[in-house]
Coordinates of C-alpha atoms and ligand atoms in Angstrom, one line a residue:
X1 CA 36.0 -5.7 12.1
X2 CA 38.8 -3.2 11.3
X3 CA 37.2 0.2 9.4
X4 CA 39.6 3.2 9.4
X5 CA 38.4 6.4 7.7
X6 CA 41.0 8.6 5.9
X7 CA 39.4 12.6 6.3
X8 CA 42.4 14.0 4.7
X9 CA 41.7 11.4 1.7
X10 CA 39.4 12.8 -1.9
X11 CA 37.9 9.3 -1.8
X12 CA 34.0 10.7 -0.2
X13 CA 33.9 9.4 3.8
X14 CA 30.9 6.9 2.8
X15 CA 32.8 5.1 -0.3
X16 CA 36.1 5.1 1.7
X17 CA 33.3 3.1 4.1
X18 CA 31.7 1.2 1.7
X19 CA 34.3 0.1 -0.2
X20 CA 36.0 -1.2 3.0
X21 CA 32.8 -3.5 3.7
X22 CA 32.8 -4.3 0.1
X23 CA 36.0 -5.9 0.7
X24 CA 35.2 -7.6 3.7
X25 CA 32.2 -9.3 2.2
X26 CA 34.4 -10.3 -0.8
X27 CA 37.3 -12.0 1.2
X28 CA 34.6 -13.5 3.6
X29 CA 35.4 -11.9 6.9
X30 CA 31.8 -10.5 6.7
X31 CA 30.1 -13.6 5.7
X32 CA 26.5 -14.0 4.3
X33 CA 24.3 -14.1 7.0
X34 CA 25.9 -11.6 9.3
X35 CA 24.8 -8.7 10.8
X36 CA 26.1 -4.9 10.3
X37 CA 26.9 -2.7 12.8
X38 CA 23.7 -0.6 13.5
X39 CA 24.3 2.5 11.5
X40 CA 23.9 4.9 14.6
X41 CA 26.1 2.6 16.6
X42 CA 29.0 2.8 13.7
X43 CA 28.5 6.4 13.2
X44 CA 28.9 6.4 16.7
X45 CA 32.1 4.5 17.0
X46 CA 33.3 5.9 13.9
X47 CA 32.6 9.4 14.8
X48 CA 30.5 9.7 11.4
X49 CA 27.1 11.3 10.8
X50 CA 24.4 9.0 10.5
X51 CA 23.8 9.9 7.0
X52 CA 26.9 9.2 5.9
X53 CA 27.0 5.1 7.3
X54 CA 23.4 5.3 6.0
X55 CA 24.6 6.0 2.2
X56 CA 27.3 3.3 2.6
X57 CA 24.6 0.8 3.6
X58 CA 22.4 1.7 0.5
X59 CA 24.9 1.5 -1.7
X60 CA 26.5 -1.9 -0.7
X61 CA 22.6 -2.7 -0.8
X62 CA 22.2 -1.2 -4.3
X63 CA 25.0 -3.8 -5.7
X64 CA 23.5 -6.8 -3.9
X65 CA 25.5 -7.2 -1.4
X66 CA 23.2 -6.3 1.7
X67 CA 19.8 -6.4 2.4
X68 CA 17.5 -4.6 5.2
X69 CA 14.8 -4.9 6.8
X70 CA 12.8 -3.7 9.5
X71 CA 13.5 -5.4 12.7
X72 CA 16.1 -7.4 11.4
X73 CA 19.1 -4.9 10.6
X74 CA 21.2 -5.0 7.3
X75 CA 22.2 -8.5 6.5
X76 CA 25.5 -9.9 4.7
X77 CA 23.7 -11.2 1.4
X78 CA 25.5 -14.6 0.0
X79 CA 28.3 -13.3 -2.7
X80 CA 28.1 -14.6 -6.5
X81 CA 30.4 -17.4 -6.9
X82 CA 30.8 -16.4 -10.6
X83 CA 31.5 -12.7 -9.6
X84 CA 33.9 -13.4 -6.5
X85 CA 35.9 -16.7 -8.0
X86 CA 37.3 -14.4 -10.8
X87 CA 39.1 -11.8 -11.4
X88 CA 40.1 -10.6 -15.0
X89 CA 40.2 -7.0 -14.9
X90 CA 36.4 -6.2 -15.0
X91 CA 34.0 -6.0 -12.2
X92 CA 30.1 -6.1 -12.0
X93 CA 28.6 -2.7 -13.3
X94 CA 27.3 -0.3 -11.3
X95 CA 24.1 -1.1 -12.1
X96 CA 23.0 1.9 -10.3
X97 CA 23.9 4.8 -12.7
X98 CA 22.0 3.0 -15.3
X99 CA 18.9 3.3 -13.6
X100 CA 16.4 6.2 -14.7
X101 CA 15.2 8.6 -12.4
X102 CA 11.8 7.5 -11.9
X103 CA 13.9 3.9 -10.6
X104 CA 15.4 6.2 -8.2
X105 CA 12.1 7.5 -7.0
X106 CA 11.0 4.2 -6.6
X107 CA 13.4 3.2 -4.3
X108 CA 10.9 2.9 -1.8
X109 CA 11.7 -0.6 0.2
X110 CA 8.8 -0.2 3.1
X111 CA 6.2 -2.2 0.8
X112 CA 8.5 -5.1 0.2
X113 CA 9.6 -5.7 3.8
X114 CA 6.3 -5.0 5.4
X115 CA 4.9 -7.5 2.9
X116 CA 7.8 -10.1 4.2
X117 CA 7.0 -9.7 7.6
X118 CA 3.1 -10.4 7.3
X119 CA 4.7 -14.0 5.7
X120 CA 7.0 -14.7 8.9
X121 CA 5.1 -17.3 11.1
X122 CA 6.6 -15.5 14.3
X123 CA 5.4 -12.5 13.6
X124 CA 1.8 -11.5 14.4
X125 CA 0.9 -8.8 11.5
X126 CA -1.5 -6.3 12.1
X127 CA 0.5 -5.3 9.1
X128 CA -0.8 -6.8 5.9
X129 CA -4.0 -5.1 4.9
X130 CA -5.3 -8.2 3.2
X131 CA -8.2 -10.3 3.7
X132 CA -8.1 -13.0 6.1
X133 CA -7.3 -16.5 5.0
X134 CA -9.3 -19.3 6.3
X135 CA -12.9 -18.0 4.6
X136 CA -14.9 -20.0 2.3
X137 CA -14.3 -19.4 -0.9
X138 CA -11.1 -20.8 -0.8
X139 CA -12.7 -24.4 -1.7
X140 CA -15.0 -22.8 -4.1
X141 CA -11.8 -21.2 -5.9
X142 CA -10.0 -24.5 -5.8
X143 CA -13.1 -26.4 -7.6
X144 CA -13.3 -24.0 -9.9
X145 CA -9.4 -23.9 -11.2
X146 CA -9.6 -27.5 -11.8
X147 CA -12.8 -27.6 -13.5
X148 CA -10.9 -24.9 -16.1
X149 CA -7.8 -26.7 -17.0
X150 CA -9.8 -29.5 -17.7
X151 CA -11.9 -28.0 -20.6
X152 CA -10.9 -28.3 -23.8
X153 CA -8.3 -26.7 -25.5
X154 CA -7.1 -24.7 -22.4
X155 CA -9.2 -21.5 -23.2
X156 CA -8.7 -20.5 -20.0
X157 CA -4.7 -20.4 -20.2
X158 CA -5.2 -18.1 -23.7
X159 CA -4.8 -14.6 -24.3
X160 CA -8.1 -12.5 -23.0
X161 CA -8.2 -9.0 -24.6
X162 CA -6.5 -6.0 -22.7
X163 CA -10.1 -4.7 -21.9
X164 CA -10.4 -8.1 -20.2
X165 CA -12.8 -11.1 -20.6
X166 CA -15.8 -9.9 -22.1
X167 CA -18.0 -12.2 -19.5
X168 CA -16.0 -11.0 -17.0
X169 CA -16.9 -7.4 -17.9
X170 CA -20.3 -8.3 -18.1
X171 CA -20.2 -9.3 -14.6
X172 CA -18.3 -6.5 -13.4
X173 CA -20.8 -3.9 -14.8
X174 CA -24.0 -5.9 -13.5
X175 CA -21.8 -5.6 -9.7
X176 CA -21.9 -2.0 -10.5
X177 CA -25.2 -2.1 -10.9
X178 CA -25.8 -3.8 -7.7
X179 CA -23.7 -0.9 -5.9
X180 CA -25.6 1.6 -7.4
X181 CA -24.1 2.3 -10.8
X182 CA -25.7 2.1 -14.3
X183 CA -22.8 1.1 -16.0
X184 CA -22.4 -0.9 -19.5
X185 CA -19.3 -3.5 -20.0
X186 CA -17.5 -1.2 -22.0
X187 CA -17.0 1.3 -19.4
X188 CA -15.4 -1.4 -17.5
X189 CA -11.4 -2.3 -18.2
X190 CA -10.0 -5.3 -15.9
X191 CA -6.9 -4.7 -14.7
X192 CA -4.3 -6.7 -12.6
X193 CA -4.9 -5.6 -9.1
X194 CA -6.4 -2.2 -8.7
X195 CA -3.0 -1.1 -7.7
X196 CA -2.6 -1.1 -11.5
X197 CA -5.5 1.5 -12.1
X198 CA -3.6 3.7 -9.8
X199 CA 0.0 3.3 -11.7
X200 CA -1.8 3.5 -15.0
X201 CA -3.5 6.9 -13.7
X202 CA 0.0 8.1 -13.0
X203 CA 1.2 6.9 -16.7
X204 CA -1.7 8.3 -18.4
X205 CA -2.2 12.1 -16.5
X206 CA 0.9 13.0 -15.0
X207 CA 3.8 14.3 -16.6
X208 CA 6.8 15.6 -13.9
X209 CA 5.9 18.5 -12.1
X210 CA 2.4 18.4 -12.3
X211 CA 0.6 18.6 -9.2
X212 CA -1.9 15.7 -8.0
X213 CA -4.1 16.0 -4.6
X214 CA -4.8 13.5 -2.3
X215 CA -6.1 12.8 1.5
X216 CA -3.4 13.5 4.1
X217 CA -3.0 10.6 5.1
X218 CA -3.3 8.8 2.3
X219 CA -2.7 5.0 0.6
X220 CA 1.0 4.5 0.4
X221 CA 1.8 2.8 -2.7
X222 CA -0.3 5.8 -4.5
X223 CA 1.8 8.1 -2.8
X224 CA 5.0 6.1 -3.8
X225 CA 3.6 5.6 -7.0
X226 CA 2.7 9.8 -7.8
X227 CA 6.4 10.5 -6.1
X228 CA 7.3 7.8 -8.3
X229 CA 6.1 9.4 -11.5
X230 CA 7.6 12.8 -10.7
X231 CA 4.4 14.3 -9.5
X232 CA 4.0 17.0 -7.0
X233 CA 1.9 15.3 -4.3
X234 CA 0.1 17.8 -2.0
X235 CA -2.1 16.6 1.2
X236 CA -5.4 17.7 1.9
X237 CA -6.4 17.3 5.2
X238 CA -9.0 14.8 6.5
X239 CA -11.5 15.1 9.7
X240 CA -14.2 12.8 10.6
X241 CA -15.7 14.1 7.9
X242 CA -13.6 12.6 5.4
X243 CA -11.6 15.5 2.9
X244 CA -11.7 19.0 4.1
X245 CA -13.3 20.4 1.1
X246 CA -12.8 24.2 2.4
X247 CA -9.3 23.6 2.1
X248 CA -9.9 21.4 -1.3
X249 CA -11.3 24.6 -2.6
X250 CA -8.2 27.0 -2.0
X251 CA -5.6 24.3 -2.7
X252 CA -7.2 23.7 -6.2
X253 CA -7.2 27.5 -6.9
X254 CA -3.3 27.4 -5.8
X255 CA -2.3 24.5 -7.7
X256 CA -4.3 23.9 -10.6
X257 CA -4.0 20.3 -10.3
X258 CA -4.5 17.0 -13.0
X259 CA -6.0 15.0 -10.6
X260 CA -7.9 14.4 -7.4
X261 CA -6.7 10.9 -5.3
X262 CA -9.3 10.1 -2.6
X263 CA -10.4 7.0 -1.0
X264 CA -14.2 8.6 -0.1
X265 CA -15.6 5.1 2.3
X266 CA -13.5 3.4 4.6
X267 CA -10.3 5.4 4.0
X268 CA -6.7 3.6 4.1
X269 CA -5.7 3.9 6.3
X270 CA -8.0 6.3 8.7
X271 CA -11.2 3.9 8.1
X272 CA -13.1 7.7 7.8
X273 CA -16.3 7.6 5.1
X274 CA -16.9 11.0 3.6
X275 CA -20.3 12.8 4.2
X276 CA -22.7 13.2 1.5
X277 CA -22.4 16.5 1.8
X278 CA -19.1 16.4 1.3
X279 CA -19.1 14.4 -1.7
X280 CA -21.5 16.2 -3.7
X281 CA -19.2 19.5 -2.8
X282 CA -16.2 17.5 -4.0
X283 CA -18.2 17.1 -7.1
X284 CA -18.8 20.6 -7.9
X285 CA -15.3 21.7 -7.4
X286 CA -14.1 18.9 -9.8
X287 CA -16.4 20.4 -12.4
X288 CA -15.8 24.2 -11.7
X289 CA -12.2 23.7 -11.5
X290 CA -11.9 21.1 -14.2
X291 CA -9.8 18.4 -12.8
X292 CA -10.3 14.7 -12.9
X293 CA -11.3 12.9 -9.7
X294 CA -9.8 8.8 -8.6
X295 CA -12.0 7.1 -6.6
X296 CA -10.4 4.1 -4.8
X297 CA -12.9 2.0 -3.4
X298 CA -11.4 -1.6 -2.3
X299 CA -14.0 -1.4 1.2
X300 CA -17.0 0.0 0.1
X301 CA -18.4 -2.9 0.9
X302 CA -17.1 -3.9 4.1
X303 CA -19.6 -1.9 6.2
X304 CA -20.6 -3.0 9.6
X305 CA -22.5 -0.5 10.6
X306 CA -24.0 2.8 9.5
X307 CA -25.8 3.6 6.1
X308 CA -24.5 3.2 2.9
X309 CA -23.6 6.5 0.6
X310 CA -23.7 6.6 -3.1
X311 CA -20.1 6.2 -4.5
X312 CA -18.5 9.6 -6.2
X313 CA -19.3 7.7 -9.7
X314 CA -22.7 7.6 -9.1
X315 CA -23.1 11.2 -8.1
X316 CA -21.2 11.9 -10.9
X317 CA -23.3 13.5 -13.4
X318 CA -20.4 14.2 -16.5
X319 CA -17.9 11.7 -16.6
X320 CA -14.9 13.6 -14.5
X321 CA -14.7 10.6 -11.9
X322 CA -12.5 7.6 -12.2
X323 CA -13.4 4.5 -10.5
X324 CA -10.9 1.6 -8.9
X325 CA -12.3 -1.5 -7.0
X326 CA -11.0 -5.1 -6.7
X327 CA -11.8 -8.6 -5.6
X328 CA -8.5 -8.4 -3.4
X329 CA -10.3 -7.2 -0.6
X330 CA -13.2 -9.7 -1.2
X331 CA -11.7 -13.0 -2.3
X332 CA -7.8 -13.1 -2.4
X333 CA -5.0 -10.6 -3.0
X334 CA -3.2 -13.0 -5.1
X335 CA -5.5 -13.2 -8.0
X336 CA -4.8 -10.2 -8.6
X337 CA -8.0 -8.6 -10.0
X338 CA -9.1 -5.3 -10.0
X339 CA -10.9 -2.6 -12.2
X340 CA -11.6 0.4 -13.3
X341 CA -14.9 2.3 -14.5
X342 CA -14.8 5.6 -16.6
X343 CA -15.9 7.2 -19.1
X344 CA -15.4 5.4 -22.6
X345 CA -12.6 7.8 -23.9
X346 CA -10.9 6.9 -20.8
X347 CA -10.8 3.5 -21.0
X348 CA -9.6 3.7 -24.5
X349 CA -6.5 5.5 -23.0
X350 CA -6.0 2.9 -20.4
X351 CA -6.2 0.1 -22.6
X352 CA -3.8 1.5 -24.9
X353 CA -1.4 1.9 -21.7
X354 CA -1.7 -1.4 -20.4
X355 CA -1.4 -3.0 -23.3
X356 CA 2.3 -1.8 -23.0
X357 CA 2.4 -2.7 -19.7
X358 CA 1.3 -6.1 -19.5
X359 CA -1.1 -7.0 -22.4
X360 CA -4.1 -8.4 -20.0
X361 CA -4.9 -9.2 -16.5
X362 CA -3.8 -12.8 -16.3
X363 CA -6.6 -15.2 -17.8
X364 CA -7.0 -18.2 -15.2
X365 CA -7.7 -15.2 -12.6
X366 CA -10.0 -13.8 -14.7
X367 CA -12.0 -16.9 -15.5
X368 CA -11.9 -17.7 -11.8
X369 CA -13.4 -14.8 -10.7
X370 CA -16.3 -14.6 -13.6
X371 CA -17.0 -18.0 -12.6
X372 CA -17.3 -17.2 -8.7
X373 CA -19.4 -14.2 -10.0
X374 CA -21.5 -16.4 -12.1
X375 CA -22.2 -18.8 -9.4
X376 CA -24.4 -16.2 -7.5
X377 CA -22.6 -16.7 -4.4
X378 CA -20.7 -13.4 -4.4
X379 CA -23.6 -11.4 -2.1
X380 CA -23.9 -14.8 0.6
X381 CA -19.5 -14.4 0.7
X382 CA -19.9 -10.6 1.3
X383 CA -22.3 -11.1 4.4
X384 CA -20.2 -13.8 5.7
X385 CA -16.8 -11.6 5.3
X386 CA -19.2 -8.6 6.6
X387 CA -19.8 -10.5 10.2
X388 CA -16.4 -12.7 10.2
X389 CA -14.7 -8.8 10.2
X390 CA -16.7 -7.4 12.6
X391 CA -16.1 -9.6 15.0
X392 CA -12.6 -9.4 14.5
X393 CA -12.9 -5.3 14.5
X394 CA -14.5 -5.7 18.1
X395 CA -11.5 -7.9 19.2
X396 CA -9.3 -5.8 18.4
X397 CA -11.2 -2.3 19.5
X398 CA -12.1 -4.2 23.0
X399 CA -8.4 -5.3 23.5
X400 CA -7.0 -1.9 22.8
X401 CA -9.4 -0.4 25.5
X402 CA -8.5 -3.2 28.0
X403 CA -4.5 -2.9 27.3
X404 CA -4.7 0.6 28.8
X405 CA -1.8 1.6 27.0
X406 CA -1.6 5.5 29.0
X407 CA -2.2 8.2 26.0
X408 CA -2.9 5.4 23.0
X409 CA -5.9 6.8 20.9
X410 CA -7.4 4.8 18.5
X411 CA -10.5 4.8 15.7
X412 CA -13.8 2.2 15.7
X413 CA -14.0 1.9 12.1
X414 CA -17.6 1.2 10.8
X415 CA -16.5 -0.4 7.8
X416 CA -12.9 -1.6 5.5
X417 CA -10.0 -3.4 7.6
X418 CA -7.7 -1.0 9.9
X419 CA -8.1 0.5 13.3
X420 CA -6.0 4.1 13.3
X421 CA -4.5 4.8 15.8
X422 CA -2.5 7.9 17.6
X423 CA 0.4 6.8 19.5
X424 CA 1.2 8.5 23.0
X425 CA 2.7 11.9 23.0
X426 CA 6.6 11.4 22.4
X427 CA 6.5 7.7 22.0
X428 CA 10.2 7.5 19.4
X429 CA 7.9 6.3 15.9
X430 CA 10.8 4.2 14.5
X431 CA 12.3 2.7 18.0
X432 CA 8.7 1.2 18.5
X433 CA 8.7 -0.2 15.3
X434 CA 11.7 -2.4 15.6
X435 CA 11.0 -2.9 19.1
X436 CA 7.4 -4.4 18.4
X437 CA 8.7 -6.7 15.6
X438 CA 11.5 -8.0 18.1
X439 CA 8.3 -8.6 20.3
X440 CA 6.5 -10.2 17.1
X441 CA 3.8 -8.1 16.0
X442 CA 3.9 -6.0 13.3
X443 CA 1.4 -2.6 12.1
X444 CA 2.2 0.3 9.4
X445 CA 3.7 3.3 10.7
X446 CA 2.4 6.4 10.1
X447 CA 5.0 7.8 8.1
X448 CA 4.5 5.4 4.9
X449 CA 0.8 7.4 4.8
X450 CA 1.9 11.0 4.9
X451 CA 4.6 12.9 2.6
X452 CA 7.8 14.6 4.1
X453 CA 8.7 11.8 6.7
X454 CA 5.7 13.5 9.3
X455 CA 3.0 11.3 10.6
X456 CA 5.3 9.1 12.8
X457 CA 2.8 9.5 15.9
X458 CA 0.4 7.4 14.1
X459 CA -0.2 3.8 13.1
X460 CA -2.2 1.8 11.1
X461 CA -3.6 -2.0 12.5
X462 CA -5.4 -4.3 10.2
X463 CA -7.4 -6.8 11.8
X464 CA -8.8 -9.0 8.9
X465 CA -5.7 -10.5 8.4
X466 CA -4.9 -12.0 11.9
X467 CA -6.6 -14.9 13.3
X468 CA -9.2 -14.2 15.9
X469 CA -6.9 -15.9 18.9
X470 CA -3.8 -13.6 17.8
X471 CA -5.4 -10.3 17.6
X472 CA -5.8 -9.4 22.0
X473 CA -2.0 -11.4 22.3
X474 CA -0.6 -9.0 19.4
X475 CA -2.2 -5.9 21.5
X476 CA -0.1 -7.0 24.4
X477 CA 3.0 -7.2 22.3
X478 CA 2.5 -3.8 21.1
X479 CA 1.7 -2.6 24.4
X480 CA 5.0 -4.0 26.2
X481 CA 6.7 -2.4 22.9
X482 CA 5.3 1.0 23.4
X483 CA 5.9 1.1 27.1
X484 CA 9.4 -0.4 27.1
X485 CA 10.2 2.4 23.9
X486 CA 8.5 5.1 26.1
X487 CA 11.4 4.2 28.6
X488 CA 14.0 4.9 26.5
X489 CA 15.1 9.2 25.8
X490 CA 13.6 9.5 22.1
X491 CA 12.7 11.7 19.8
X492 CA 9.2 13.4 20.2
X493 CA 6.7 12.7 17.8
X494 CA 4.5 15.1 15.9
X495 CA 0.4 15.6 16.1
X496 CA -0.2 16.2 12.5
X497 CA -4.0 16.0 11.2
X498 CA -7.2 17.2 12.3
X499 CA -8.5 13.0 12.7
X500 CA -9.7 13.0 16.3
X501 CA -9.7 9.5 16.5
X502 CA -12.9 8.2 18.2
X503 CA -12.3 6.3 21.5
Ligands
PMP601 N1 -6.1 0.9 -3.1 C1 -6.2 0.8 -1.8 C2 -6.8 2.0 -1.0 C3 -5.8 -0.3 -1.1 O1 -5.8 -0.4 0.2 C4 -5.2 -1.4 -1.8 C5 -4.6 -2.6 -1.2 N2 -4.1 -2.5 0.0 C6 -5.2 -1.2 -3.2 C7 -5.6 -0.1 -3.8 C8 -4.5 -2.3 -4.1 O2 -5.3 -3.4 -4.2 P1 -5.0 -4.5 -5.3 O3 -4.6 -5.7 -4.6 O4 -6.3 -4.7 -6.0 O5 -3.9 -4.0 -6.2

């Protein structure tokens, strides 16, 4: 492959590159399928900054004609027959200067790959953050699909109002009542994945600019999804305490913010549960400092071990928290059901903003899950994920500490689905990454939980997903990954919160 850069030229060093590998792809002697350079190796032999093969590579990505992903490198996408077999004077737009700025905030790929990879049979994925796959109420869910589209008229392929099927409300607020909540169905909206009740929060608080607080580190899609909607995102540190509310207290003095993000049991992805203590002091600030609180709470009921603490809802004495679960965590991530409990004037909002979005939570999911709700088997599933997890927690925990990896730090999570860990001083973050998924396990860096790139000496392993026999062979991966990185001259990494992960 021939590439010669023109410096004297006006034509900017990454389009003169671009457009050469552009051309390439279009006459075929790049063909779909085949690999690019590595951008630090064509920098390299190019005598280019990094950067600057890095923007070609978007770019050609951008219009289609790449894709990347981690472990994998940038691939030569197939071309459109209908774009490359003609040629009358016009060329496909550049779709890219049509995008609005919040697109371009959301260019955010890490999700979509990482999501990929837990699919790829070769891979073992400590990765996916989902629940594991070969549980009961698989069969039940099956049964109970067929039994639907068989009743007359197809009522359950119909519209279901935006605030969601009123039985399946119903159901919803007596669950709330069973994790401590007096709550009545109309404080209850449904929403597609509780992913949605975060997006929705963004759509209905935040305008650009204004500042929103959450756990440092934090869930990544919110933090894509705040960055996303032009909010300020600013990190409040966490210890084993769960959020330093000492340093809640002067950051909400400082920046006045709309909204509070927090994740108070079983934190994604540190697996910390916030004190009591704490919680009710969270409270107070909310109220003294008027500013609305999220509560995310997919793992609340995962707990192993330790007791159970009252949810910030149900400490809540005035209506200032908002509160996100979902049967992702519990049944499957593809039926995408979630939802969200708040004061009546809130859900009002929501609704409205849904609406737009996507009218109602899809209607066969909804049925489903009333129906599995109805059958009274929700509690006996629970205990059975609550034991099936455990055991899969202790694999994992007891293969870490037999692997000896020298300097590897890790949590034992009493509840939720990932072990944190702290990787060995210096080990080079994004080396390891690629490096372990050549080796066929994959994990979350650090990184995608924290804002400004830091965070890189951590990662997060989920061990729900995984079958039982995979989880000590994906630890031995990992560990010839890290040692054969920790080899190599990298870059150090950083220590960045106060989590002193428990051994
Ligand atoms: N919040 C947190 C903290 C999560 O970990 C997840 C899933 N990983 C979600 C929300 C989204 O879940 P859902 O599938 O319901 O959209």
């Amino acid at each position: 492959m021939q590439l010669k850069i023109d410096r004297e030229s006006r034509v900017p060093i990454y389009l003169q590159l671009k457009n050469q590998l552009r051309s390439l792809i279009y006459s075929g002697e790049l063909s779909a399928g085949s690999q690019l350079p590595p951008e630090r190796k064509l920098a390299d032999s190019l005598g280019l900054n990094r950067t600057t093969v890095l923007t070609a590579y978007r770019e050609l990505k951008a219009d289609g004609l790449v894709d990347s992903h981690v472990g994998k490198g940038t691939v030569v996408l197939p071309v459109l027959s209908e774009v490359s077999d003609r040629y009358d004077g016009y060329e496909v737009p550049s779709f890219r200067q049509f995008f609005s700025q919040t697109a371009e905030r959301a260019n955010e790929p890490l999700l979509r790959d990482l999501l990929q990879m837990a699919n790829r049979k070769d891979i073992i994925s400590f990765s996916a953050g989902i629940s594991s796959m070969d549980n009961d109420p698989v069969e039940a869910l099956m049964g109970l699909e067929k039994e639907l589209l068989e009743q007359p008229e197809h009522f359950a392929l119909k519209h279901t109002p935006t605030e969601g099927l009123p039985s399946l409300r119903q159901n919803i607020a007596k669950l709330m009542r069973e994790r401590g909540t007096n709550v009545s169905p109309d404080e209850v909206l449904v929403l597609s994945g509780s992913q949605q009740g975060i997006a929705l929060s963004a759509e209905v608080f935040i305008d650009p600019g204004d500042v929103v607080l959450v756990e440092e580190p934090s869930f990544f899609s919110a933090l894509q999804i705040f960055n996303a909607a032009g909010a300020r995102v600013v990190g409040v540190p966490v210890d084993e305490n769960g959020m330093k509310v000492d340093v809640l207290e002067q950051l909400l003095k400082r920046h006045r913010p709309k909204l509070i993000y927090t994740m108070p049991t079983f934190q994604n992805p540190s697996g910390i549960t916030m004190s009591l203590e704490r919680r009710r002091r969270l409270l107070e600030l909310a109220y003294q400092e008027k500013v609305l609180i999220l509560e995310d709470d997919p793992y609340g009921e995962i707990r192993f071990e330790g007791p159970r603490l009252p949810s910030l809802l149900e400490l809540d004495a005035y209506g200032y928290v908002i509160y996100l679960s979902t049967f992702s965590k519990i049944l499957f991530p593809g039926i995408r059901i979630g939802w969200m409990v708040a004061h009546k004037q809130v859900i009002h909002q929501f609704t409205m903003q849904k609406q737009l979005c996507d009218l109602h939570a899809n209607s066969i999911s909804q049925w489903i899950v009333d129906r599995f709700l109805e059958s009274g088997s929700y509690a006996e599933h629970v205990e059975k994920l609550r034991k099936e997890y455990k055991e899969k927690r202790d694999i994992m925990v007891e293969a870490l500490m037999n692997s000896s990896i020298k300097g590897l730090e890790w949590t034992k999570p009493l509840g939720g689905f990932y072990v944190w860990c702290r990787l060995p001083e210096g080990t080079p973050h994004m080396a390891l990454l690629v490096n372990a998924a050549d080796r066929g396990v994959s994990y979350i860096p650090g990184t995608a939980f924290f804002t400004g790139g830091r965070g890189g000496g951590y990662m997060r392993l989920n061990y729900t997903y995984p079958d039982k026999k995979d989880i000590t062979t994906g630890i031995q991966r990992l560990k010839a990954a890290i040692e054969a990185v920790s080899r190599q001259p990298g870059k150090a990494t950083e220590g960045l919160t106060d989590i002193k992960p428990i051994v």
